[in-house]
Tab-separated table of C-alpha atoms in Angstrom:
chain	number	residue	atom	x	y	z
A	798	UNK	CA	12.300	-6.128	-28.011
A	799	UNK	CA	13.889	-8.094	-25.198
A	800	UNK	CA	14.901	-4.850	-23.479
A	801	UNK	CA	11.306	-3.612	-23.644
A	802	UNK	CA	10.056	-6.826	-22.053
A	803	UNK	CA	12.645	-6.576	-19.257
A	804	UNK	CA	11.943	-2.880	-18.702
A	805	UNK	CA	8.190	-3.507	-18.603
A	806	UNK	CA	8.596	-6.295	-16.023
A	807	UNK	CA	10.901	-4.097	-13.931
A	808	UNK	CA	8.395	-1.203	-13.947
A	809	UNK	CA	5.473	-3.442	-12.999
A	810	UNK	CA	7.453	-5.042	-10.176
A	811	UNK	CA	8.415	-1.578	-8.918
A	812	UNK	CA	4.756	-0.526	-8.928
A	813	UNK	CA	3.891	-3.637	-6.916
A	814	UNK	CA	6.442	-2.623	-4.262
A	815	UNK	CA	5.061	0.947	-4.181
A	816	UNK	CA	1.529	-0.405	-3.819
A	817	UNK	CA	2.617	-2.589	-0.896
A	818	UNK	CA	4.330	0.348	0.821
A	819	UNK	CA	1.232	2.500	0.365
A	820	UNK	CA	-1.045	-0.238	1.717
A	821	UNK	CA	1.184	-0.794	4.762
A	822	UNK	CA	1.378	2.946	5.457
A	823	UNK	CA	-2.410	3.138	5.585
A	824	UNK	CA	-2.614	0.406	8.263
A	825	UNK	CA	-3.609	1.557	11.708
A	826	UNK	CA	-0.584	0.688	13.842
A	827	UNK	CA	-1.199	2.373	17.194
A	828	UNK	CA	0.460	5.585	16.123
A	829	UNK	CA	-1.111	8.592	14.431
A	830	UNK	CA	-0.498	8.456	10.703
A	831	UNK	CA	-2.498	10.581	8.244
A	832	UNK	CA	-2.180	7.783	5.656
A	833	UNK	CA	-4.880	5.795	7.503
A	834	UNK	CA	-7.369	8.321	6.098
A	835	UNK	CA	-6.209	7.979	2.478
A	836	UNK	CA	-8.850	5.412	1.547
A	837	UNK	CA	-11.773	7.143	3.280
A	838	UNK	CA	-14.075	9.353	1.232
A	839	UNK	CA	-16.871	11.629	2.413
A	840	UNK	CA	-19.783	12.947	0.426
A	841	UNK	CA	-19.085	16.590	-0.285
A	842	UNK	CA	-21.662	18.519	-2.321
A	843	UNK	CA	-22.863	15.280	-3.911
A	844	UNK	CA	-19.394	13.987	-4.802
A	845	UNK	CA	-17.359	11.371	-2.970
A	846	UNK	CA	-14.146	13.184	-1.994
A	847	UNK	CA	-11.100	11.804	-0.159
A	848	UNK	CA	-10.897	13.242	3.355
A	849	UNK	CA	-7.261	14.205	2.841
A	850	UNK	CA	-8.430	16.601	0.096
A	851	UNK	CA	-11.045	18.288	2.276
A	852	UNK	CA	-8.816	19.937	4.856
A	853	UNK	CA	-5.594	19.942	6.835
A	854	UNK	CA	-4.635	16.813	8.745
A	855	UNK	CA	-2.181	17.309	11.582
A	856	UNK	CA	-0.627	15.203	14.344
A	857	UNK	CA	-0.509	17.271	17.547
A	858	UNK	CA	0.277	14.188	19.671
A	859	UNK	CA	1.734	10.749	18.958
A	860	UNK	CA	-1.696	9.086	19.032
A	861	UNK	CA	-3.972	11.880	17.808
A	862	UNK	CA	-4.979	13.089	14.367
A	863	UNK	CA	-6.740	16.411	13.897
A	864	UNK	CA	-8.721	17.113	10.738
A	865	UNK	CA	-9.472	20.773	10.106
A	866	UNK	CA	-11.739	21.035	7.049
A	867	UNK	CA	-11.482	24.079	4.841
A	868	UNK	CA	-15.281	24.178	4.754
A	869	UNK	CA	-16.939	23.847	8.189
A	870	UNK	CA	-20.031	22.428	6.449
A	871	UNK	CA	-18.005	19.301	5.674
A	872	UNK	CA	-17.474	18.392	9.355
A	873	UNK	CA	-20.585	16.196	9.612
A	874	UNK	CA	-19.835	14.411	6.321
A	875	UNK	CA	-16.226	13.687	7.390
A	876	UNK	CA	-17.364	12.456	10.792
A	877	UNK	CA	-19.984	10.196	9.175
A	878	UNK	CA	-17.435	8.768	6.697
A	879	UNK	CA	-14.990	7.948	9.509
A	880	UNK	CA	-17.714	6.234	11.525
A	881	UNK	CA	-18.737	4.137	8.491
A	882	UNK	CA	-15.129	3.187	7.683
A	883	UNK	CA	-13.250	0.128	8.935
A	884	UNK	CA	-10.968	2.218	11.174
A	885	UNK	CA	-12.895	1.488	14.345
A	886	UNK	CA	-12.196	4.971	15.714
A	887	UNK	CA	-14.850	7.315	17.099
A	888	UNK	CA	-14.274	10.863	15.868
A	889	UNK	CA	-14.683	13.780	18.256
A	890	UNK	CA	-16.276	16.802	16.547
A	891	UNK	CA	-16.137	20.139	18.385
A	892	UNK	CA	-17.650	22.231	15.575
A	893	UNK	CA	-14.238	23.412	14.373
A	894	UNK	CA	-12.113	20.285	13.969
A	895	UNK	CA	-12.404	16.511	14.208
A	896	UNK	CA	-10.074	14.711	16.573
A	897	UNK	CA	-9.214	11.034	16.186
A	898	UNK	CA	-7.605	9.278	19.142
A	899	UNK	CA	-5.694	6.230	17.926
A	900	UNK	CA	-6.175	3.512	20.572
A	901	UNK	CA	-3.308	1.552	22.104
A	902	UNK	CA	-2.781	-1.775	20.424
A	903	UNK	CA	-3.525	-4.917	22.429
A	904	UNK	CA	-1.362	-7.995	21.963
A	905	UNK	CA	-4.167	-9.672	20.018
A	906	UNK	CA	-4.578	-6.632	17.751
A	907	UNK	CA	-0.843	-6.579	17.110
A	908	UNK	CA	-0.861	-10.253	16.121
A	909	UNK	CA	-3.803	-9.680	13.763
A	910	UNK	CA	-2.038	-6.690	12.215
A	911	UNK	CA	1.110	-8.776	11.706
A	912	UNK	CA	-1.027	-11.472	10.024
A	913	UNK	CA	-2.457	-8.840	7.688
A	914	UNK	CA	1.029	-7.497	6.944
A	915	UNK	CA	2.250	-10.991	6.083
A	916	UNK	CA	-0.782	-11.576	3.858
A	917	UNK	CA	-0.152	-8.315	1.995
A	918	UNK	CA	3.484	-9.314	1.573
A	919	UNK	CA	2.481	-12.736	0.239
A	920	UNK	CA	-0.014	-11.150	-2.172
A	921	UNK	CA	2.733	-8.857	-3.438
A	922	UNK	CA	5.068	-11.817	-3.974
A	923	UNK	CA	2.346	-13.586	-5.967
A	924	UNK	CA	1.955	-10.446	-8.103
A	925	UNK	CA	5.734	-10.291	-8.685
A	926	UNK	CA	5.780	-13.937	-9.753
A	927	UNK	CA	2.850	-13.343	-12.110
A	928	UNK	CA	4.788	-10.477	-13.700
A	929	UNK	CA	7.773	-12.817	-14.108
A	930	UNK	CA	5.554	-15.425	-15.743
A	931	UNK	CA	4.089	-12.814	-18.127
A	932	UNK	CA	7.588	-11.622	-19.012
A	933	UNK	CA	8.761	-15.163	-19.727
A	934	UNK	CA	5.644	-15.776	-21.859
A	935	UNK	CA	6.419	-12.639	-23.883
A	936	UNK	CA	9.988	-13.826	-24.372
A	937	UNK	CA	8.748	-17.185	-25.682
A	938	UNK	CA	6.395	-15.376	-28.056
A	939	UNK	CA	9.284	-13.216	-29.271
A	940	UNK	CA	11.326	-16.341	-29.886
A	941	UNK	CA	8.590	-17.836	-32.075
A	942	UNK	CA	7.838	-14.613	-33.978
A	943	UNK	CA	11.364	-13.422	-34.719
A	944	UNK	CA	14.892	-14.569	-35.208
A	945	UNK	CA	16.089	-13.923	-31.655
A	946	UNK	CA	18.597	-16.538	-30.593
A	947	UNK	CA	17.936	-19.137	-27.916
A	948	UNK	CA	20.892	-17.765	-25.923
A	949	UNK	CA	19.433	-14.251	-25.849
A	950	UNK	CA	16.107	-15.607	-24.621
A	951	UNK	CA	17.841	-17.658	-21.901
A	952	UNK	CA	19.854	-14.596	-20.774
A	953	UNK	CA	16.652	-12.540	-20.615
A	954	UNK	CA	14.886	-15.249	-18.591
A	955	UNK	CA	17.805	-15.318	-16.149
A	956	UNK	CA	17.612	-11.509	-15.919
A	957	UNK	CA	13.875	-11.607	-15.151
A	958	UNK	CA	14.519	-14.246	-12.468
A	959	UNK	CA	17.206	-12.030	-10.895
A	960	UNK	CA	14.779	-9.095	-10.844
A	961	UNK	CA	12.092	-11.331	-9.343
A	962	UNK	CA	14.439	-12.567	-6.599
A	963	UNK	CA	15.541	-9.006	-5.840
A	964	UNK	CA	11.999	-7.652	-5.566
A	965	UNK	CA	10.875	-10.599	-3.406
A	966	UNK	CA	13.822	-9.919	-1.100
A	967	UNK	CA	12.710	-6.259	-0.933
A	968	UNK	CA	9.180	-7.349	-0.024
A	969	UNK	CA	10.523	-9.583	2.748
A	970	UNK	CA	12.511	-6.640	4.132
A	971	UNK	CA	9.539	-4.272	4.001
A	972	UNK	CA	7.248	-6.805	5.712
A	973	UNK	CA	9.831	-7.581	8.400
A	974	UNK	CA	10.330	-3.868	9.125
A	975	UNK	CA	6.568	-3.309	9.435
A	976	UNK	CA	6.226	-6.343	11.747
A	977	UNK	CA	8.949	-4.997	14.034
A	978	UNK	CA	7.286	-1.575	14.029
A	979	UNK	CA	3.932	-3.068	15.029
A	980	UNK	CA	5.346	-5.314	17.741
A	981	UNK	CA	7.491	-2.560	19.276
A	982	UNK	CA	4.740	0.022	19.698
């Protein structure tokens, strides 16, 4: 039972890290990255469909994305979805493909991006700590419901704290790496 609680906490903390990485990858950082389109959906035959499932996305240049839809009829819908999104990029539609020029980052934009990165990192740390708290609560419940010794519970709590510290350290490293990437572009 204790092992299940520890394993569950470990899995949830791992998912939090993966979520953070995914969120940071989708940030517009002055360089072409197809992940910035992951959250954008276009209406395609009455259904909201992610753009990355509607065609090929390539990076012919460091600051350019090219979207080549499998169905040319989807060009207008993709263009409209990009314009409505929070990307702040004007798509260029030539009837065959859509080109997205990723603008150079200004110093102010970089600082705002770094703020957002730090906020995402902080949110992830809060989530990790909440998982720790839930794990500790489950351990206390186990202690009341069964004949698990006080020592075993204490060892498990120490283990959860070690996992928490490790994952928070990972988050700090991920955030620091992203900050350096943004500031060095």
